[in-house]
């Protein structure tokens, strides 16, 4: 017997389109056989963008405001990709209306907002999830499994980084991402949220932000003129100050005793989007880099013959977590990329909404990452370490 699930996506920028892509392909998950995901409504105030994206992903209708969907009982689940400061006003209303809610990361401006939304979700008794999609990369999930099972021994150090160049051009507009009251942090909160969450995913909770440096290199940008998100135009005459960080270096200590650094830049010219993690233990090491997202490297000298104790390239396949549920041709070596990560996170959310399993990244799971980001900002301001509860 088939079941219909009407969904709405709020926000038609890059992240919102990523969510729509995930919903369109969610039924690749065998457990969702018989579930018909209805692309009901795309909420986007920019009418031209709304029409274009709705046609691209097959939405039945568009709307300009969340008010247009909140009282429609047939819409059971809502996915949001909004500026960080918008969640605290919109999400609790959706929760009170009984909607299951998926939010793009980070969850609000700070830990207090994340906690407030988590409490509201618990009171509403609905399914929630946060878009830490990197957890669904099959190769990275397999690396995490190896590390957690002691495959490289006791972890003593790590090196994590996320470099991108979406803000490298000083003539690109001062969108909401550069305004502290709207975005909160810069690189440390935007791309930093993903890699900090990944450190937690692989190595467990963080005990202390030992030190942090935040640096704003491009201090003024042209004011935006029309458009949405990364596609906004730039004024030729008016500029405004950049209020958050372009680059960040965060030193962390995990509860397990490992120390490491998280290096971040949104102005790394020529590096479009590179996400990486290296983990070192007393019996080996493992490394993942997003440009080669269908593989990871693993070095286990004690398990290798003398002279053959170097790193091995491990290619993703059906034995890896999530692979068979997201790969269009589920055979080893066919390749999985960013799109498959988005499918995986949406599959988990939809399955939980339909009563099949639970999400692994509910709202509550975002709170520790938000606290680490805040602690990093405080460490940068004070020059002193900040311990986390």
PDB file of N, CA and C in Angstrom, residues 96-146:
ATOM      1  N   UNK A  96       5.160  23.994  16.439  1.00  0.00           N
ATOM      2  CA  UNK A  96       3.864  24.086  17.121  1.00  0.00           C
ATOM      3  C   UNK A  96       2.722  23.651  16.208  1.00  0.00           C
ATOM      4  N   UNK A  97       2.921  23.799  14.903  1.00  0.00           N
ATOM      5  CA  UNK A  97       1.912  23.371  13.927  1.00  0.00           C
ATOM      6  C   UNK A  97       1.984  21.871  13.651  1.00  0.00           C
ATOM      7  N   UNK A  98       2.915  21.186  14.308  1.00  0.00           N
ATOM      8  CA  UNK A  98       3.021  19.742  14.161  1.00  0.00           C
ATOM      9  C   UNK A  98       3.822  19.284  12.955  1.00  0.00           C
ATOM     10  N   UNK A  99       4.592  20.189  12.351  1.00  0.00           N
ATOM     11  CA  UNK A  99       5.395  19.817  11.189  1.00  0.00           C
ATOM     12  C   UNK A  99       6.702  19.164  11.638  1.00  0.00           C
ATOM     13  N   UNK A 100       7.118  18.137  10.905  1.00  0.00           N
ATOM     14  CA  UNK A 100       8.462  17.597  11.062  1.00  0.00           C
ATOM     15  C   UNK A 100       9.409  18.546  10.340  1.00  0.00           C
ATOM     16  N   UNK A 101      10.569  18.841  10.938  1.00  0.00           N
ATOM     17  CA  UNK A 101      11.409  19.923  10.417  1.00  0.00           C
ATOM     18  C   UNK A 101      12.852  19.462  10.188  1.00  0.00           C
ATOM     19  N   UNK A 102      13.331  19.746   8.983  1.00  0.00           N
ATOM     20  CA  UNK A 102      14.740  19.561   8.631  1.00  0.00           C
ATOM     21  C   UNK A 102      15.342  20.949   8.441  1.00  0.00           C
ATOM     22  N   UNK A 103      16.459  21.244   9.113  1.00  0.00           N
ATOM     23  CA  UNK A 103      17.108  22.556   9.023  1.00  0.00           C
ATOM     24  C   UNK A 103      18.514  22.421   8.480  1.00  0.00           C
ATOM     25  N   UNK A 104      18.855  23.316   7.567  1.00  0.00           N
ATOM     26  CA  UNK A 104      20.252  23.399   7.153  1.00  0.00           C
ATOM     27  C   UNK A 104      21.082  23.887   8.335  1.00  0.00           C
ATOM     28  N   UNK A 105      22.345  23.465   8.391  1.00  0.00           N
ATOM     29  CA  UNK A 105      23.241  23.908   9.467  1.00  0.00           C
ATOM     30  C   UNK A 105      23.654  25.358   9.219  1.00  0.00           C
ATOM     31  N   UNK A 106      24.158  26.075  10.250  1.00  0.00           N
ATOM     32  CA  UNK A 106      24.086  25.736  11.663  1.00  0.00           C
ATOM     33  C   UNK A 106      22.681  25.999  12.189  1.00  0.00           C
ATOM     34  N   UNK A 107      22.379  25.491  13.360  1.00  0.00           N
ATOM     35  CA  UNK A 107      21.022  25.602  13.883  1.00  0.00           C
ATOM     36  C   UNK A 107      20.872  26.916  14.653  1.00  0.00           C
ATOM     37  N   UNK A 108      20.637  28.001  13.898  1.00  0.00           N
ATOM     38  CA  UNK A 108      20.464  29.309  14.509  1.00  0.00           C
ATOM     39  C   UNK A 108      21.771  30.071  14.601  1.00  0.00           C
ATOM     40  N   UNK A 109      21.739  31.149  15.372  1.00  0.00           N
ATOM     41  CA  UNK A 109      22.911  32.015  15.529  1.00  0.00           C
ATOM     42  C   UNK A 109      23.865  31.531  16.604  1.00  0.00           C
ATOM     43  N   UNK A 110      23.354  30.792  17.585  1.00  0.00           N
ATOM     44  CA  UNK A 110      24.179  30.405  18.730  1.00  0.00           C
ATOM     45  C   UNK A 110      23.575  29.204  19.437  1.00  0.00           C
ATOM     46  N   UNK A 111      24.271  28.738  20.472  1.00  0.00           N
ATOM     47  CA  UNK A 111      23.818  27.555  21.193  1.00  0.00           C
ATOM     48  C   UNK A 111      22.489  27.789  21.902  1.00  0.00           C
ATOM     49  N   UNK A 112      22.273  28.999  22.401  1.00  0.00           N
ATOM     50  CA  UNK A 112      21.012  29.284  23.100  1.00  0.00           C
ATOM     51  C   UNK A 112      19.818  29.109  22.167  1.00  0.00           C
ATOM     52  N   UNK A 113      19.945  29.582  20.927  1.00  0.00           N
ATOM     53  CA  UNK A 113      18.853  29.403  19.968  1.00  0.00           C
ATOM     54  C   UNK A 113      18.675  27.929  19.622  1.00  0.00           C
ATOM     55  N   UNK A 114      19.773  27.200  19.464  1.00  0.00           N
ATOM     56  CA  UNK A 114      19.680  25.768  19.181  1.00  0.00           C
ATOM     57  C   UNK A 114      18.989  25.033  20.318  1.00  0.00           C
ATOM     58  N   UNK A 115      19.305  25.406  21.541  1.00  0.00           N
ATOM     59  CA  UNK A 115      18.671  24.784  22.706  1.00  0.00           C
ATOM     60  C   UNK A 115      17.178  25.099  22.759  1.00  0.00           C
ATOM     61  N   UNK A 116      16.827  26.338  22.452  1.00  0.00           N
ATOM     62  CA  UNK A 116      15.417  26.729  22.458  1.00  0.00           C
ATOM     63  C   UNK A 116      14.621  25.936  21.418  1.00  0.00           C
ATOM     64  N   UNK A 117      15.180  25.784  20.230  1.00  0.00           N
ATOM     65  CA  UNK A 117      14.483  25.037  19.185  1.00  0.00           C
ATOM     66  C   UNK A 117      14.423  23.543  19.511  1.00  0.00           C
ATOM     67  N   UNK A 118      15.459  23.035  20.155  1.00  0.00           N
ATOM     68  CA  UNK A 118      15.464  21.625  20.567  1.00  0.00           C
ATOM     69  C   UNK A 118      14.370  21.367  21.598  1.00  0.00           C
ATOM     70  N   UNK A 119      14.232  22.278  22.544  1.00  0.00           N
ATOM     71  CA  UNK A 119      13.179  22.135  23.562  1.00  0.00           C
ATOM     72  C   UNK A 119      11.795  22.205  22.940  1.00  0.00           C
ATOM     73  N   UNK A 120      11.612  23.105  21.977  1.00  0.00           N
ATOM     74  CA  UNK A 120      10.319  23.220  21.297  1.00  0.00           C
ATOM     75  C   UNK A 120       9.998  21.960  20.517  1.00  0.00           C
ATOM     76  N   UNK A 121      11.018  21.348  19.909  1.00  0.00           N
ATOM     77  CA  UNK A 121      10.807  20.103  19.163  1.00  0.00           C
ATOM     78  C   UNK A 121      10.406  18.967  20.093  1.00  0.00           C
ATOM     79  N   UNK A 122      11.055  18.910  21.267  1.00  0.00           N
ATOM     80  CA  UNK A 122      10.709  17.867  22.231  1.00  0.00           C
ATOM     81  C   UNK A 122       9.265  18.014  22.701  1.00  0.00           C
ATOM     82  N   UNK A 123       8.840  19.243  22.927  1.00  0.00           N
ATOM     83  CA  UNK A 123       7.467  19.496  23.359  1.00  0.00           C
ATOM     84  C   UNK A 123       6.475  19.129  22.262  1.00  0.00           C
ATOM     85  N   UNK A 124       6.849  19.386  21.000  1.00  0.00           N
ATOM     86  CA  UNK A 124       5.944  19.096  19.888  1.00  0.00           C
ATOM     87  C   UNK A 124       5.906  17.608  19.557  1.00  0.00           C
ATOM     88  N   UNK A 125       6.943  16.878  19.914  1.00  0.00           N
ATOM     89  CA  UNK A 125       6.978  15.448  19.643  1.00  0.00           C
ATOM     90  C   UNK A 125       7.090  15.099  18.173  1.00  0.00           C
ATOM     91  N   UNK A 126       7.852  15.885  17.422  1.00  0.00           N
ATOM     92  CA  UNK A 126       7.999  15.658  15.989  1.00  0.00           C
ATOM     93  C   UNK A 126       9.445  15.272  15.665  1.00  0.00           C
ATOM     94  N   UNK A 127       9.662  14.865  14.433  1.00  0.00           N
ATOM     95  CA  UNK A 127      10.994  14.498  13.967  1.00  0.00           C
ATOM     96  C   UNK A 127      11.744  15.758  13.545  1.00  0.00           C
ATOM     97  N   UNK A 128      13.004  15.875  13.953  1.00  0.00           N
ATOM     98  CA  UNK A 128      13.847  16.990  13.519  1.00  0.00           C
ATOM     99  C   UNK A 128      15.181  16.438  13.029  1.00  0.00           C
ATOM    100  N   UNK A 129      15.830  17.210  12.172  1.00  0.00           N
ATOM    101  CA  UNK A 129      17.164  16.835  11.707  1.00  0.00           C
ATOM    102  C   UNK A 129      17.901  18.096  11.266  1.00  0.00           C
ATOM    103  N   UNK A 130      19.233  18.052  11.342  1.00  0.00           N
ATOM    104  CA  UNK A 130      20.085  19.171  10.944  1.00  0.00           C
ATOM    105  C   UNK A 130      20.994  18.705   9.810  1.00  0.00           C
ATOM    106  N   UNK A 131      21.229  19.592   8.837  1.00  0.00           N
ATOM    107  CA  UNK A 131      21.922  19.222   7.617  1.00  0.00           C
ATOM    108  C   UNK A 131      23.423  19.101   7.706  1.00  0.00           C
ATOM    109  N   UNK A 132      23.913  18.275   8.605  1.00  0.00           N
ATOM    110  CA  UNK A 132      25.334  17.954   8.623  1.00  0.00           C
ATOM    111  C   UNK A 132      25.568  16.799   7.659  1.00  0.00           C
ATOM    112  N   UNK A 133      25.486  17.106   6.369  1.00  0.00           N
ATOM    113  CA  UNK A 133      25.456  16.067   5.346  1.00  0.00           C
ATOM    114  C   UNK A 133      26.759  15.293   5.231  1.00  0.00           C
ATOM    115  N   UNK A 134      27.863  15.858   5.725  1.00  0.00           N
ATOM    116  CA  UNK A 134      29.136  15.151   5.581  1.00  0.00           C
ATOM    117  C   UNK A 134      29.141  13.812   6.320  1.00  0.00           C
ATOM    118  N   UNK A 135      28.309  13.683   7.323  1.00  0.00           N
ATOM    119  CA  UNK A 135      28.223  12.405   8.030  1.00  0.00           C
ATOM    120  C   UNK A 135      27.726  11.281   7.129  1.00  0.00           C
ATOM    121  N   UNK A 136      27.089  11.651   6.008  1.00  0.00           N
ATOM    122  CA  UNK A 136      26.514  10.642   5.125  1.00  0.00           C
ATOM    123  C   UNK A 136      27.427  10.300   3.944  1.00  0.00           C
ATOM    124  N   UNK A 137      28.650  10.840   3.913  1.00  0.00           N
ATOM    125  CA  UNK A 137      29.603  10.445   2.875  1.00  0.00           C
ATOM    126  C   UNK A 137      30.018   9.000   3.159  1.00  0.00           C
ATOM    127  N   UNK A 138      29.740   8.056   2.264  1.00  0.00           N
ATOM    128  CA  UNK A 138      30.064   6.662   2.574  1.00  0.00           C
ATOM    129  C   UNK A 138      31.515   6.437   2.985  1.00  0.00           C
ATOM    130  N   UNK A 139      32.474   7.035   2.265  1.00  0.00           N
ATOM    131  CA  UNK A 139      33.882   6.819   2.592  1.00  0.00           C
ATOM    132  C   UNK A 139      34.238   7.420   3.942  1.00  0.00           C
ATOM    133  N   UNK A 140      33.707   8.608   4.245  1.00  0.00           N
ATOM    134  CA  UNK A 140      33.988   9.244   5.531  1.00  0.00           C
ATOM    135  C   UNK A 140      33.322   8.483   6.670  1.00  0.00           C
ATOM    136  N   UNK A 141      32.113   7.990   6.434  1.00  0.00           N
ATOM    137  CA  UNK A 141      31.429   7.183   7.452  1.00  0.00           C
ATOM    138  C   UNK A 141      32.197   5.890   7.721  1.00  0.00           C
ATOM    139  N   UNK A 142      32.781   5.301   6.668  1.00  0.00           N
ATOM    140  CA  UNK A 142      33.586   4.084   6.851  1.00  0.00           C
ATOM    141  C   UNK A 142      34.859   4.392   7.626  1.00  0.00           C
ATOM    142  N   UNK A 143      35.490   5.534   7.329  1.00  0.00           N
ATOM    143  CA  UNK A 143      36.674   5.951   8.091  1.00  0.00           C
ATOM    144  C   UNK A 143      36.325   6.105   9.570  1.00  0.00           C
ATOM    145  N   UNK A 144      35.204   6.754   9.849  1.00  0.00           N
ATOM    146  CA  UNK A 144      34.780   6.944  11.238  1.00  0.00           C
ATOM    147  C   UNK A 144      34.579   5.601  11.933  1.00  0.00           C
ATOM    148  N   UNK A 145      34.021   4.659  11.206  1.00  0.00           N
ATOM    149  CA  UNK A 145      33.790   3.331  11.767  1.00  0.00           C
ATOM    150  C   UNK A 145      35.115   2.658  12.122  1.00  0.00           C
ATOM    151  N   UNK A 146      36.101   2.753  11.229  1.00  0.00           N
ATOM    152  CA  UNK A 146      37.415   2.180  11.490  1.00  0.00           C
ATOM    153  C   UNK A 146      38.043   2.806  12.735  1.00  0.00           C
TER     154      UNK A 146
END
